[in-house]
Short mmCIF file of C-alpha atoms in Angstrom, two decimals:
data_model
loop_
_atom_site.label_atom_id
_atom_site.label_comp_id
_atom_site.label_asym_id
_atom_site.label_seq_id
_atom_site.Cartn_x
_atom_site.Cartn_y
_atom_site.Cartn_z
CA MET A 1 -6.29 0.35 86.81
CA GLY A 2 -8.29 -1.01 89.68
CA ASP A 3 -7.69 -3.30 92.65
CA ARG A 4 -4.21 -4.83 92.27
CA LYS A 5 -5.30 -7.83 94.38
CA LYS A 6 -7.62 -8.85 91.55
CA ALA A 7 -4.88 -8.63 88.91
CA ASP A 8 -4.13 -11.96 87.20
CA ILE A 9 -0.53 -12.24 86.00
CA ARG A 10 -1.62 -14.88 83.48
CA ASN A 11 -3.29 -12.13 81.47
CA ILE A 12 0.07 -10.49 80.77
CA PRO A 13 1.23 -11.58 77.28
CA HIS A 14 4.45 -13.59 77.27
CA PHE A 15 6.85 -13.95 74.33
CA ASP A 16 9.21 -16.92 74.54
CA GLN A 17 11.72 -15.50 72.07
CA PHE A 18 12.89 -12.96 74.64
CA ASP A 19 13.65 -15.63 77.26
CA ASP A 20 16.68 -17.00 75.37
CA PRO A 21 19.81 -15.09 76.51
CA THR A 22 21.65 -16.12 73.32
CA ASN A 23 19.21 -14.16 71.15
CA MET A 24 19.75 -10.58 70.10
CA ASP A 25 17.22 -8.33 71.84
CA ILE A 26 16.71 -4.62 71.10
CA SER A 27 14.02 -2.43 72.67
CA THR A 28 12.96 1.14 71.93
CA ILE A 29 10.22 3.56 72.98
CA HIS A 30 8.49 6.50 71.27
CA VAL A 31 5.69 8.92 72.11
CA LEU A 32 4.01 9.92 68.86
CA PRO A 33 1.78 12.89 67.90
CA TYR A 34 -1.09 10.90 66.41
CA ASP A 35 -3.85 8.62 67.58
CA HIS A 36 -3.49 5.05 68.83
CA SER A 37 -5.56 3.74 65.91
CA ILE A 38 -3.34 5.53 63.37
CA LEU A 39 -0.24 3.98 64.94
CA LEU A 40 -1.76 0.48 64.80
CA GLU A 41 -2.85 1.02 61.21
CA ASN A 42 0.63 2.14 60.21
CA LEU A 43 2.18 -0.99 61.73
CA MET A 44 -0.34 -3.12 59.80
CA ASP A 45 0.77 -1.70 56.47
CA PRO A 46 3.86 -3.62 55.28
CA ALA A 47 3.43 -2.44 51.67
CA HIS A 48 4.62 1.09 52.47
CA ILE A 49 7.97 -0.01 53.94
CA PRO A 50 10.10 -0.25 50.75
CA ILE A 51 8.68 3.06 49.52
CA SER A 52 8.55 5.26 52.63
CA HIS A 53 11.65 3.78 54.29
CA ASP A 54 13.82 3.19 51.23
CA ARG A 55 17.33 2.28 52.46
CA THR A 56 16.70 3.48 56.02
CA ASP A 57 16.82 -0.25 56.72
CA PRO A 58 19.09 -2.23 54.34
CA SER A 59 16.21 -4.62 53.59
CA ALA A 60 13.88 -1.77 52.47
CA ARG A 61 14.43 -0.85 48.83
CA ARG A 62 12.01 1.12 46.69
CA GLU A 63 12.77 -0.93 43.58
CA ASN A 64 11.54 -4.03 45.44
CA ALA A 65 8.08 -2.57 46.12
CA GLN A 66 5.41 -4.92 44.76
CA ALA A 67 1.98 -6.36 45.35
CA LEU A 68 1.61 -8.50 48.49
CA LYS A 69 -0.62 -11.45 49.26
CA PHE A 70 -2.47 -11.83 52.55
CA GLU A 71 -4.42 -14.58 54.29
CA ILE A 72 -6.44 -14.05 57.48
CA LEU A 73 -6.39 -17.29 59.47
CA GLU A 74 -8.36 -16.34 62.60
CA ARG A 75 -10.81 -13.63 63.70
CA THR A 76 -12.09 -13.11 67.25
CA SER A 77 -13.24 -10.22 69.43
CA ARG A 78 -9.69 -10.22 70.82
CA GLY A 79 -8.07 -9.54 67.44
CA PHE A 80 -6.99 -11.50 64.39
CA CYS A 81 -3.98 -13.25 62.90
CA GLY A 82 -2.74 -14.26 59.49
CA ARG A 83 0.24 -14.32 57.18
CA TYR A 84 1.55 -12.39 54.22
CA GLY A 85 4.33 -12.33 51.68
CA GLU A 86 5.36 -11.10 48.26
CA SER A 87 2.89 -12.14 45.58
CA SER A 88 5.76 -13.09 43.26
CA LYS A 89 6.92 -15.83 45.66
CA ASP A 90 5.29 -19.14 46.56
CA ASP A 91 5.99 -18.98 50.30
CA TRP A 92 4.45 -16.83 53.03
CA THR A 93 7.31 -14.78 54.46
CA PHE A 94 5.69 -13.27 57.56
CA LYS A 95 3.28 -14.35 60.29
CA PHE A 96 1.16 -11.60 61.80
CA ARG A 97 -0.97 -11.30 64.95
CA PHE A 98 -2.97 -8.43 66.40
CA GLN A 99 -3.79 -9.04 70.05
CA ALA A 100 -6.27 -6.43 71.25
CA PRO A 101 -6.09 -3.83 72.34
CA CYS A 102 -2.48 -2.93 71.81
CA ILE A 103 -0.10 -5.69 70.64
CA ILE A 104 1.12 -6.38 67.11
CA GLN A 105 3.42 -9.32 66.53
CA ASN A 106 5.42 -10.05 63.35
CA GLU A 107 7.50 -13.19 62.85
CA ARG A 108 9.77 -14.34 60.06
CA GLU A 109 11.85 -17.52 59.68
CA ILE A 110 14.59 -18.14 57.10
CA GLN A 111 17.15 -20.90 56.57
CA ARG A 112 20.74 -19.91 57.30
CA LYS A 113 23.71 -21.12 55.27
CA ASP A 114 24.53 -23.66 57.98
CA GLY A 115 21.08 -25.22 57.57
CA TYR A 116 19.66 -24.00 60.88
CA PRO A 117 16.62 -21.72 60.94
CA ALA A 118 17.01 -18.05 61.85
CA LYS A 119 13.97 -16.47 63.46
CA PHE A 120 13.14 -12.78 63.58
CA MET A 121 10.42 -11.32 65.76
CA ALA A 122 9.04 -7.82 66.27
CA ILE A 123 6.62 -6.94 69.06
CA PHE A 124 4.89 -3.56 68.99
CA MET A 125 3.05 -2.56 72.17
CA CYS A 126 0.90 0.47 71.32
CA THR A 127 -0.93 2.35 74.05
CA PRO A 128 -3.05 5.52 73.94
CA ALA A 129 -1.30 8.45 75.61
CA GLY A 130 -4.25 10.78 75.21
CA GLN A 131 -6.47 11.85 72.35
CA GLY A 132 -4.29 12.34 69.29
CA LYS A 133 -1.23 10.93 71.06
CA SER A 134 0.16 7.40 71.50
CA MET A 135 3.10 5.56 73.02
CA LEU A 136 4.94 2.70 71.34
CA ILE A 137 7.27 0.20 73.01
CA ALA A 138 8.94 -1.96 70.36
CA ARG A 139 11.03 -5.09 70.95
CA PHE A 140 13.02 -6.95 68.32
CA ALA A 141 14.52 -10.42 68.72
CA GLN A 142 16.74 -12.45 66.41
CA THR A 143 18.15 -15.96 66.72
CA GLY A 144 21.76 -15.75 67.86
CA LYS A 145 23.84 -12.68 68.59
CA GLN A 146 25.67 -10.85 65.81
CA ARG A 147 29.17 -9.87 66.99
CA LEU A 148 29.35 -6.75 64.86
CA PHE A 149 25.83 -5.73 65.83
CA SER A 150 26.53 -6.29 69.53
CA ALA A 151 29.49 -3.90 69.36
CA ILE A 152 27.28 -0.96 68.27
CA PRO A 153 25.93 1.16 71.17
CA GLU A 154 22.18 0.66 71.55
CA TRP A 155 21.50 4.41 71.53
CA LEU A 156 23.04 4.57 68.06
CA ILE A 157 20.84 1.70 66.84
CA HIS A 158 17.77 3.58 68.10
CA GLN A 159 18.39 6.33 65.55
CA VAL A 160 17.21 3.98 62.79
CA SER A 161 13.77 3.67 64.38
CA ASN A 162 13.78 7.44 64.94
CA LYS A 163 14.27 7.98 61.21
CA VAL A 164 11.50 5.49 60.38
CA PHE A 165 8.92 7.32 62.51
CA GLU A 166 10.03 10.72 61.22
CA GLN A 167 9.56 9.56 57.66
CA ASP A 168 5.95 8.59 58.44
CA MET A 169 5.07 11.29 60.96
CA GLY A 170 3.93 14.11 58.69
CA PHE A 171 1.36 12.22 56.67
CA LEU A 172 0.16 10.14 59.62
CA ALA A 173 -0.58 13.27 61.64
CA SER A 174 -2.34 14.74 58.60
CA GLN A 175 -4.33 11.53 58.19
CA ASN A 176 -5.34 11.72 61.86
CA GLU A 177 -6.61 15.26 61.34
CA ALA A 178 -8.41 14.34 58.10
CA LEU A 179 -10.31 11.43 59.71
CA LEU A 180 -11.62 13.66 62.50
CA ARG A 181 -12.38 16.51 60.13
CA GLU A 182 -14.35 14.37 57.66
CA GLY A 183 -16.24 12.55 60.43
CA VAL A 184 -17.17 9.49 58.35
CA PRO A 185 -16.13 5.81 58.53
CA THR A 186 -12.96 4.81 56.70
CA GLY A 187 -15.00 2.78 54.19
CA ARG A 188 -15.99 6.12 52.65
CA LEU A 189 -12.46 7.53 52.69
CA TYR A 190 -10.03 4.68 52.10
CA LEU A 191 -9.40 2.79 48.89
CA ASN A 192 -8.31 -0.52 50.42
CA LEU A 193 -6.37 -2.65 47.94
CA LYS A 194 -6.17 -6.43 48.24
CA SER A 195 -2.49 -6.18 47.31
CA SER A 196 -1.54 -3.95 50.24
CA ASP A 197 -4.30 -3.01 52.70
CA VAL A 198 -5.87 -6.25 53.89
CA LEU A 199 -4.66 -5.93 57.48
CA VAL A 200 -5.70 -2.26 57.68
CA LEU A 201 -9.18 -3.16 56.43
CA GLU A 202 -9.38 -6.05 58.90
CA TYR A 203 -8.47 -3.72 61.77
CA ARG A 204 -11.13 -1.15 60.87
CA LYS A 205 -13.72 -3.95 60.56
CA TRP A 206 -12.65 -5.22 63.97
CA LEU A 207 -13.33 -1.72 65.34
CA ASP A 208 -16.86 -1.95 63.88
CA LYS A 209 -17.45 -4.97 66.14
CA VAL A 210 -15.87 -3.80 69.39
CA GLY A 211 -15.56 -0.02 69.10
CA HIS A 212 -18.72 0.59 71.13
CA GLY A 213 -16.67 -0.22 74.25
CA MET A 214 -14.09 2.51 73.51
CA PRO A 215 -14.20 6.25 74.30
CA TYR A 216 -14.21 6.88 70.54
CA TYR A 217 -13.38 4.97 67.37
CA ILE A 218 -13.55 5.16 63.57
CA GLY A 219 -14.36 1.84 61.94
CA HIS A 220 -14.87 0.70 58.37
CA ARG A 221 -18.66 1.18 58.43
CA SER A 222 -19.36 2.84 61.78
CA LEU A 223 -17.83 5.38 64.13
CA SER A 224 -18.18 7.25 67.40
CA LEU A 225 -16.27 10.52 67.40
CA PRO A 226 -14.70 12.02 70.55
CA ALA A 227 -16.97 14.37 72.46
CA LYS A 228 -14.34 17.12 72.52
CA GLU A 229 -11.50 18.05 70.22
CA ALA A 230 -8.02 17.21 71.44
CA LEU A 231 -5.80 19.99 72.73
CA LEU A 232 -2.92 19.80 70.28
CA GLU A 233 0.44 20.35 71.95
CA ALA A 234 2.21 20.74 68.62
CA SER A 235 1.37 20.79 64.94
CA PRO A 236 3.50 18.13 63.21
CA ALA A 237 2.19 18.75 59.70
CA GLY A 238 1.77 21.78 57.51
CA PHE A 239 3.73 24.84 56.41
CA LEU A 240 5.89 25.14 59.55
CA ALA A 241 6.77 21.44 59.81
CA SER A 242 10.29 21.77 58.41
CA THR A 243 11.16 24.49 60.93
CA ALA A 244 9.24 23.22 63.98
CA SER A 245 10.32 19.60 63.69
CA SER A 246 13.82 19.68 62.26
CA GLN A 247 15.54 21.30 65.25
CA PRO A 248 15.08 21.39 69.02
CA VAL A 249 13.16 24.47 70.11
CA LYS A 250 15.43 26.79 72.05
CA GLY A 251 14.07 27.94 75.39
CA ALA A 252 14.73 31.10 77.39
CA LEU A 253 17.42 31.69 80.03
CA GLY A 254 19.70 28.92 78.85
CA GLY A 255 16.98 26.25 78.54
CA LEU A 256 17.74 23.96 75.61
CA PHE A 257 14.32 22.69 74.69
CA ALA A 258 10.60 23.31 74.77
CA ALA A 259 8.37 20.23 74.65
CA ASP A 260 7.40 19.27 71.09
CA LEU A 261 6.39 15.69 70.30
CA THR A 262 7.37 16.14 66.68
CA ASN A 263 10.97 16.56 67.80
CA ARG A 264 13.22 13.52 68.29
CA TYR A 265 14.42 14.61 71.73
CA PHE A 266 10.93 14.77 73.27
CA ARG A 267 9.49 11.95 71.21
CA HIS A 268 12.19 9.44 72.16
CA VAL A 269 15.27 10.56 74.10
CA VAL A 270 13.55 11.74 77.31
CA HIS A 271 11.72 8.39 77.51
CA CYS A 272 14.70 6.14 76.63
CA SER A 273 17.22 5.37 79.38
CA LYS A 274 19.99 4.45 76.89
CA CYS A 275 19.64 7.59 74.75
CA ARG A 276 19.12 9.85 77.78
CA ALA A 277 22.30 8.51 79.39
CA ALA A 278 24.22 8.94 76.11
CA PHE A 279 22.96 12.53 75.82
CA GLN A 280 24.09 13.38 79.35
CA LYS A 281 27.54 11.79 78.80
CA LEU A 282 27.99 13.68 75.54
CA LYS A 283 27.14 16.98 77.22
CA SER A 284 29.66 16.23 79.99
CA MET A 285 32.32 15.33 77.42
CA GLN A 286 31.61 18.61 75.63
CA LYS A 287 32.23 20.62 78.79
CA LEU A 288 35.42 18.68 79.52
CA SER A 289 36.65 19.21 75.95
CA ILE A 290 36.04 22.97 76.16
CA ILE A 291 38.00 23.20 79.42
CA LEU A 292 40.83 21.09 77.96
CA ALA A 293 40.96 23.18 74.79
CA LEU A 294 41.12 26.43 76.78
CA VAL A 295 43.86 25.10 79.07
CA SER A 296 45.83 23.96 76.01
CA VAL A 297 45.57 27.38 74.35
CA ILE A 298 46.66 29.17 77.53
CA SER A 299 49.54 26.70 78.01
CA ALA A 300 50.71 27.22 74.43
CA LEU A 301 50.82 30.97 75.02
CA ILE A 302 52.61 30.78 78.38
CA VAL A 303 55.05 27.90 77.90
CA LEU A 304 58.24 28.99 76.09
CA ARG A 305 59.75 25.63 75.23
CA ARG A 306 58.77 24.46 71.76
CA PRO A 307 58.17 20.71 72.54
CA TRP A 308 55.66 21.59 75.26
CA ARG A 309 53.97 24.09 72.98
CA LEU A 310 53.59 21.35 70.39
CA VAL A 311 52.05 19.05 73.02
CA SER A 312 49.59 21.78 73.99
CA VAL A 313 48.59 22.32 70.35
CA VAL A 314 48.07 18.59 69.82
CA VAL A 315 46.01 18.22 73.01
CA GLY A 316 43.94 21.28 72.08
CA SER A 317 43.33 19.95 68.58
CA VAL A 318 42.19 16.60 69.96
CA ALA A 319 39.87 18.37 72.43
CA LEU A 320 38.33 20.42 69.61
CA ALA A 321 37.87 17.27 67.52
CA VAL A 322 36.13 15.54 70.45
CA LEU A 323 33.96 18.64 70.94
CA TYR A 324 32.92 18.51 67.27
CA LEU A 325 32.13 14.77 67.38
CA CYS A 326 30.10 15.19 70.57
CA GLN A 327 28.05 17.95 68.94
CA GLN A 328 27.37 15.74 65.91
CA ALA A 329 26.19 12.93 68.20
CA ILE A 330 23.98 15.36 70.16
CA ASN A 331 22.51 16.59 66.88
CA MET A 332 21.72 12.99 66.03
CA LEU A 333 19.79 12.63 69.30
CA THR A 334 17.91 15.91 69.05
CA THR A 335 17.39 16.73 65.37
CA ASN A 336 14.87 15.15 63.01
CA GLU A 337 15.87 13.78 59.65
CA MET A 338 14.53 15.88 56.78
CA ARG A 339 14.58 13.34 54.00
CA THR A 340 15.47 14.16 50.41
CA HIS A 341 13.68 11.71 48.13
CA ARG A 342 15.76 9.72 45.70
CA LYS A 343 14.65 9.61 42.09
CA THR A 344 14.47 6.09 40.65
CA VAL A 345 14.75 5.25 36.99
#
């Protein structure tokens, strides 16, 4: 905001990993029904990943959940950085950086079988979208392109991140409400463990130092609450969550949806060019399949010769199969995952 002539392009963060065209690069966007600070805090909590996101990502397994070790290497008014890893291992697996006010950067480097290093990088750009609402643009880079991975449509890959945010959404929205309701600093509400919550604690302490320059904030020892309560557009947590968030809300007069940020369609698809284009193509394919199926049925009834009847039946069957597959893909783009928790022994 302001005079664009005074804008300095050097202030825009630059990430070298995305300059290499040989690297794999995936981007996604989400608008989420909880506060900017809750989103940042969630992304600073690596300990919850194997528990909350068990097998959503192949690397996340509940049986691997364990204490972590953290080391903060730098603290400034512009953020902080450090590293962390599993306490059972000697090395530090991840590098972490929070660049105020909105960027979180995670890096990991491993040795491949051919002896060359493989680097992984995740950039999370988190911006307030209003009180009690935030927008996330996430970018992921990996050294080298994976042939199998490159063959998967990007809109299909996005469904993994959709599941991740749906698995967290209920309790994060509840946490957002609880912080505002209690009206006290997090130091009086949180039990921050050294084995899991070091980055979360560091973030809330950073807010203690710089929060006075924000419209509102809740730090570890201090806070400044918003002057007015947010107008909630939807209620993502509570008794009606399974009904309100699991399916698109049907509108009147043929309208498919009513805006609801707890729903995958409005949280992601309308903001994502890849998923929006896939949704539109699937709807077009559905209409074409219906027309083809109807023409095939009519042809089978009119045509007397048996070979042509058989062709009509086969074409109609294929059209119905395509119609079914399109509907399943549309459901994937518009319906939240309601997770059933797996019992571990």
